[in-house]
Amino acid sequence: MQELEYIELETNPNPTASVIWLHGLGASGHDFEPVVPELGLPAGAAVRFLFPHAPVMPVTINGGMSMPAWYDIKAMDIDRVVDTEQLKASADAVARMIDREIERGISAENIIIAGFSQGGAVAYELGLSYPKRLAGILALSTYFATFDTIELSAANRAIPINVYHGSFDPVVPEALGRRSVEQLETMGYQPRYETYPMEHSVCLEEVQDICRFIRQHAL
């Protein structure tokens, strides 16, 4: 996969932490850009936010029409039939972004991977397999698509994972978020699970929880 284009925002000069935030199907890096000023991070916090754009590809559930996607979704049943190879290719592309952040002076232990919906599935694959210790994973309204195939990294066996889901989500049912937590627990992880009275979106309470996660694990 080619190098990803992305939006970059810094809350202050000389960042000491990075958050790479992956959007959902059919969206773009602009999707969560407006959330940054709403997080309420400490005034002096220097965090670099990177919002990559997914490549445009044909998506089966979209009638084969092309749209921004991290991977093809072939069926929308409860198990989400997905193109695993495309998902892994997307994770590899984002991993190269992590590598560049490290080259720019950010410690891997201060880099958080966040992903919404389809982007969250990539965040799971990437965060749990990346060879260096990361700060954490934020899994937003998503599911663990590569549970059966992922190659886990010893460096991230204790990575903090927060899973957030809307209890009225009609796109990615809340049962999938809960199942992801159960799958993670069977693998020895200790994810924290929170639900909110919303559909397939984000809400103020969730944004506040995201801020707390960043403060606790990356600052």
PDB file of N, CA, C and O in Angstrom, residues 29-64:
ATOM      1  N   GLY A  29      -9.746  11.790   7.016  1.00  0.00           N
ATOM      2  CA  GLY A  29      -9.028  12.269   8.184  1.00  0.00           C
ATOM      3  C   GLY A  29      -9.649  13.502   8.808  1.00  0.00           C
ATOM      4  O   GLY A  29      -9.432  13.785   9.990  1.00  0.00           O
ATOM      5  N   HIS A  30     -10.449  14.230   8.023  1.00  0.00           N
ATOM      6  CA  HIS A  30     -11.105  15.425   8.556  1.00  0.00           C
ATOM      7  C   HIS A  30     -12.190  15.084   9.575  1.00  0.00           C
ATOM      8  O   HIS A  30     -12.646  15.954  10.317  1.00  0.00           O
ATOM      9  N   ASP A  31     -12.617  13.825   9.605  1.00  0.00           N
ATOM     10  CA  ASP A  31     -13.772  13.420  10.406  1.00  0.00           C
ATOM     11  C   ASP A  31     -13.607  13.780  11.877  1.00  0.00           C
ATOM     12  O   ASP A  31     -14.537  14.278  12.513  1.00  0.00           O
ATOM     13  N   PHE A  32     -12.418  13.521  12.444  1.00  0.00           N
ATOM     14  CA  PHE A  32     -12.212  13.752  13.875  1.00  0.00           C
ATOM     15  C   PHE A  32     -11.322  14.949  14.161  1.00  0.00           C
ATOM     16  O   PHE A  32     -11.028  15.236  15.323  1.00  0.00           O
ATOM     17  N   GLU A  33     -10.917  15.634  13.144  1.00  0.00           N
ATOM     18  CA  GLU A  33     -10.103  16.835  13.325  1.00  0.00           C
ATOM     19  C   GLU A  33     -10.754  17.842  14.283  1.00  0.00           C
ATOM     20  O   GLU A  33     -10.073  18.409  15.151  1.00  0.00           O
ATOM     21  N   PRO A  34     -12.087  18.070  14.197  1.00  0.00           N
ATOM     22  CA  PRO A  34     -12.705  19.058  15.098  1.00  0.00           C
ATOM     23  C   PRO A  34     -12.738  18.632  16.562  1.00  0.00           C
ATOM     24  O   PRO A  34     -13.044  19.453  17.435  1.00  0.00           O
ATOM     25  N   VAL A  35     -12.448  17.359  16.844  1.00  0.00           N
ATOM     26  CA  VAL A  35     -12.513  16.883  18.227  1.00  0.00           C
ATOM     27  C   VAL A  35     -11.343  17.417  19.057  1.00  0.00           C
ATOM     28  O   VAL A  35     -11.470  17.614  20.271  1.00  0.00           O
ATOM     29  N   VAL A  36     -10.211  17.678  18.420  1.00  0.00           N
ATOM     30  CA  VAL A  36      -8.995  18.037  19.163  1.00  0.00           C
ATOM     31  C   VAL A  36      -9.213  19.209  20.128  1.00  0.00           C
ATOM     32  O   VAL A  36      -8.894  19.100  21.319  1.00  0.00           O
ATOM     33  N   PRO A  37      -9.776  20.349  19.673  1.00  0.00           N
ATOM     34  CA  PRO A  37      -9.961  21.446  20.633  1.00  0.00           C
ATOM     35  C   PRO A  37     -11.017  21.158  21.694  1.00  0.00           C
ATOM     36  O   PRO A  37     -11.075  21.855  22.714  1.00  0.00           O
ATOM     37  N   GLU A  38     -11.848  20.133  21.469  1.00  0.00           N
ATOM     38  CA  GLU A  38     -12.896  19.794  22.436  1.00  0.00           C
ATOM     39  C   GLU A  38     -12.394  18.839  23.521  1.00  0.00           C
ATOM     40  O   GLU A  38     -13.097  18.595  24.502  1.00  0.00           O
ATOM     41  N   LEU A  39     -11.194  18.305  23.362  1.00  0.00           N
ATOM     42  CA  LEU A  39     -10.691  17.322  24.311  1.00  0.00           C
ATOM     43  C   LEU A  39     -10.422  17.922  25.686  1.00  0.00           C
ATOM     44  O   LEU A  39     -10.550  17.243  26.698  1.00  0.00           O
ATOM     45  N   GLY A  40     -10.034  19.189  25.716  1.00  0.00           N
ATOM     46  CA  GLY A  40      -9.724  19.813  26.994  1.00  0.00           C
ATOM     47  C   GLY A  40      -8.415  19.343  27.581  1.00  0.00           C
ATOM     48  O   GLY A  40      -8.279  19.177  28.800  1.00  0.00           O
ATOM     49  N   LEU A  41      -7.429  19.120  26.719  1.00  0.00           N
ATOM     50  CA  LEU A  41      -6.106  18.727  27.207  1.00  0.00           C
ATOM     51  C   LEU A  41      -5.485  19.861  28.024  1.00  0.00           C
ATOM     52  O   LEU A  41      -5.857  21.021  27.850  1.00  0.00           O
ATOM     53  N   PRO A  42      -4.539  19.555  28.901  1.00  0.00           N
ATOM     54  CA  PRO A  42      -3.877  20.613  29.677  1.00  0.00           C
ATOM     55  C   PRO A  42      -3.275  21.671  28.754  1.00  0.00           C
ATOM     56  O   PRO A  42      -2.796  21.351  27.654  1.00  0.00           O
ATOM     57  N   ALA A  43      -3.287  22.912  29.193  1.00  0.00           N
ATOM     58  CA  ALA A  43      -2.854  24.028  28.347  1.00  0.00           C
ATOM     59  C   ALA A  43      -1.442  23.844  27.815  1.00  0.00           C
ATOM     60  O   ALA A  43      -1.130  24.230  26.687  1.00  0.00           O
ATOM     61  N   GLY A  44      -0.574  23.250  28.606  1.00  0.00           N
ATOM     62  CA  GLY A  44       0.810  23.101  28.178  1.00  0.00           C
ATOM     63  C   GLY A  44       1.111  21.805  27.454  1.00  0.00           C
ATOM     64  O   GLY A  44       2.253  21.585  27.033  1.00  0.00           O
ATOM     65  N   ALA A  45       0.121  20.931  27.294  1.00  0.00           N
ATOM     66  CA  ALA A  45       0.367  19.629  26.664  1.00  0.00           C
ATOM     67  C   ALA A  45       0.730  19.812  25.195  1.00  0.00           C
ATOM     68  O   ALA A  45       0.057  20.529  24.461  1.00  0.00           O
ATOM     69  N   ALA A  46       1.803  19.148  24.779  1.00  0.00           N
ATOM     70  CA  ALA A  46       2.245  19.214  23.388  1.00  0.00           C
ATOM     71  C   ALA A  46       2.017  17.851  22.745  1.00  0.00           C
ATOM     72  O   ALA A  46       2.825  16.929  22.909  1.00  0.00           O
ATOM     73  N   VAL A  47       0.892  17.717  22.059  1.00  0.00           N
ATOM     74  CA  VAL A  47       0.500  16.450  21.443  1.00  0.00           C
ATOM     75  C   VAL A  47       0.334  16.659  19.942  1.00  0.00           C
ATOM     76  O   VAL A  47      -0.307  17.622  19.512  1.00  0.00           O
ATOM     77  N   ARG A  48       0.913  15.771  19.174  1.00  0.00           N
ATOM     78  CA  ARG A  48       0.728  15.801  17.724  1.00  0.00           C
ATOM     79  C   ARG A  48      -0.369  14.794  17.353  1.00  0.00           C
ATOM     80  O   ARG A  48      -0.262  13.608  17.671  1.00  0.00           O
ATOM     81  N   PHE A  49      -1.416  15.287  16.713  1.00  0.00           N
ATOM     82  CA  PHE A  49      -2.499  14.432  16.229  1.00  0.00           C
ATOM     83  C   PHE A  49      -2.326  14.214  14.733  1.00  0.00           C
ATOM     84  O   PHE A  49      -2.171  15.174  13.968  1.00  0.00           O
ATOM     85  N   LEU A  50      -2.363  12.963  14.330  1.00  0.00           N
ATOM     86  CA  LEU A  50      -2.277  12.607  12.918  1.00  0.00           C
ATOM     87  C   LEU A  50      -3.575  11.903  12.517  1.00  0.00           C
ATOM     88  O   LEU A  50      -3.984  10.934  13.160  1.00  0.00           O
ATOM     89  N   PHE A  51      -4.206  12.424  11.476  1.00  0.00           N
ATOM     90  CA  PHE A  51      -5.462  11.870  10.983  1.00  0.00           C
ATOM     91  C   PHE A  51      -5.263  11.400   9.539  1.00  0.00           C
ATOM     92  O   PHE A  51      -5.456  12.164   8.590  1.00  0.00           O
ATOM     93  N   PRO A  52      -4.854  10.146   9.339  1.00  0.00           N
ATOM     94  CA  PRO A  52      -4.622   9.674   7.977  1.00  0.00           C
ATOM     95  C   PRO A  52      -5.925   9.468   7.202  1.00  0.00           C
ATOM     96  O   PRO A  52      -6.985   9.231   7.786  1.00  0.00           O
ATOM     97  N   HIS A  53      -5.809   9.581   5.882  1.00  0.00           N
ATOM     98  CA  HIS A  53      -6.928   9.314   4.976  1.00  0.00           C
ATOM     99  C   HIS A  53      -6.807   7.892   4.451  1.00  0.00           C
ATOM    100  O   HIS A  53      -5.761   7.510   3.921  1.00  0.00           O
ATOM    101  N   ALA A  54      -7.862   7.114   4.560  1.00  0.00           N
ATOM    102  CA  ALA A  54      -7.851   5.759   4.001  1.00  0.00           C
ATOM    103  C   ALA A  54      -7.801   5.834   2.479  1.00  0.00           C
ATOM    104  O   ALA A  54      -8.308   6.784   1.869  1.00  0.00           O
ATOM    105  N   PRO A  55      -7.200   4.840   1.831  1.00  0.00           N
ATOM    106  CA  PRO A  55      -7.206   4.811   0.365  1.00  0.00           C
ATOM    107  C   PRO A  55      -8.616   4.572  -0.169  1.00  0.00           C
ATOM    108  O   PRO A  55      -9.484   4.072   0.553  1.00  0.00           O
ATOM    109  N   VAL A  56      -8.832   4.949  -1.401  1.00  0.00           N
ATOM    110  CA  VAL A  56     -10.127   4.712  -2.060  1.00  0.00           C
ATOM    111  C   VAL A  56     -10.077   3.349  -2.727  1.00  0.00           C
ATOM    112  O   VAL A  56      -9.132   3.042  -3.472  1.00  0.00           O
ATOM    113  N   MET A  57     -11.073   2.512  -2.451  1.00  0.00           N
ATOM    114  CA  MET A  57     -11.111   1.164  -3.018  1.00  0.00           C
ATOM    115  C   MET A  57     -12.562   0.705  -3.190  1.00  0.00           C
ATOM    116  O   MET A  57     -13.470   1.246  -2.541  1.00  0.00           O
ATOM    117  N   PRO A  58     -12.805  -0.278  -4.052  1.00  0.00           N
ATOM    118  CA  PRO A  58     -14.152  -0.833  -4.189  1.00  0.00           C
ATOM    119  C   PRO A  58     -14.564  -1.525  -2.889  1.00  0.00           C
ATOM    120  O   PRO A  58     -13.762  -2.227  -2.274  1.00  0.00           O
ATOM    121  N   VAL A  59     -15.810  -1.302  -2.470  1.00  0.00           N
ATOM    122  CA  VAL A  59     -16.325  -1.906  -1.239  1.00  0.00           C
ATOM    123  C   VAL A  59     -17.574  -2.718  -1.581  1.00  0.00           C
ATOM    124  O   VAL A  59     -18.555  -2.178  -2.102  1.00  0.00           O
ATOM    125  N   THR A  60     -17.525  -3.996  -1.304  1.00  0.00           N
ATOM    126  CA  THR A  60     -18.595  -4.913  -1.707  1.00  0.00           C
ATOM    127  C   THR A  60     -19.952  -4.487  -1.169  1.00  0.00           C
ATOM    128  O   THR A  60     -20.942  -4.480  -1.903  1.00  0.00           O
ATOM    129  N   ILE A  61     -20.003  -4.122   0.131  1.00  0.00           N
ATOM    130  CA  ILE A  61     -21.306  -3.759   0.705  1.00  0.00           C
ATOM    131  C   ILE A  61     -21.823  -2.423   0.191  1.00  0.00           C
ATOM    132  O   ILE A  61     -22.958  -2.053   0.469  1.00  0.00           O
ATOM    133  N   ASN A  62     -21.002  -1.712  -0.575  1.00  0.00           N
ATOM    134  CA  ASN A  62     -21.406  -0.461  -1.211  1.00  0.00           C
ATOM    135  C   ASN A  62     -21.706  -0.704  -2.694  1.00  0.00           C
ATOM    136  O   ASN A  62     -21.565   0.195  -3.520  1.00  0.00           O
ATOM    137  N   GLY A  63     -22.102  -1.920  -3.006  1.00  0.00           N
ATOM    138  CA  GLY A  63     -22.408  -2.257  -4.384  1.00  0.00           C
ATOM    139  C   GLY A  63     -21.185  -2.298  -5.274  1.00  0.00           C
ATOM    140  O   GLY A  63     -21.284  -2.188  -6.499  1.00  0.00           O
ATOM    141  N   GLY A  64     -20.008  -2.445  -4.665  1.00  0.00           N
ATOM    142  CA  GLY A  64     -18.777  -2.480  -5.428  1.00  0.00           C
ATOM    143  C   GLY A  64     -18.254  -1.111  -5.807  1.00  0.00           C
ATOM    144  O   GLY A  64     -17.204  -0.996  -6.445  1.00  0.00           O
TER     145      GLY A  64
END
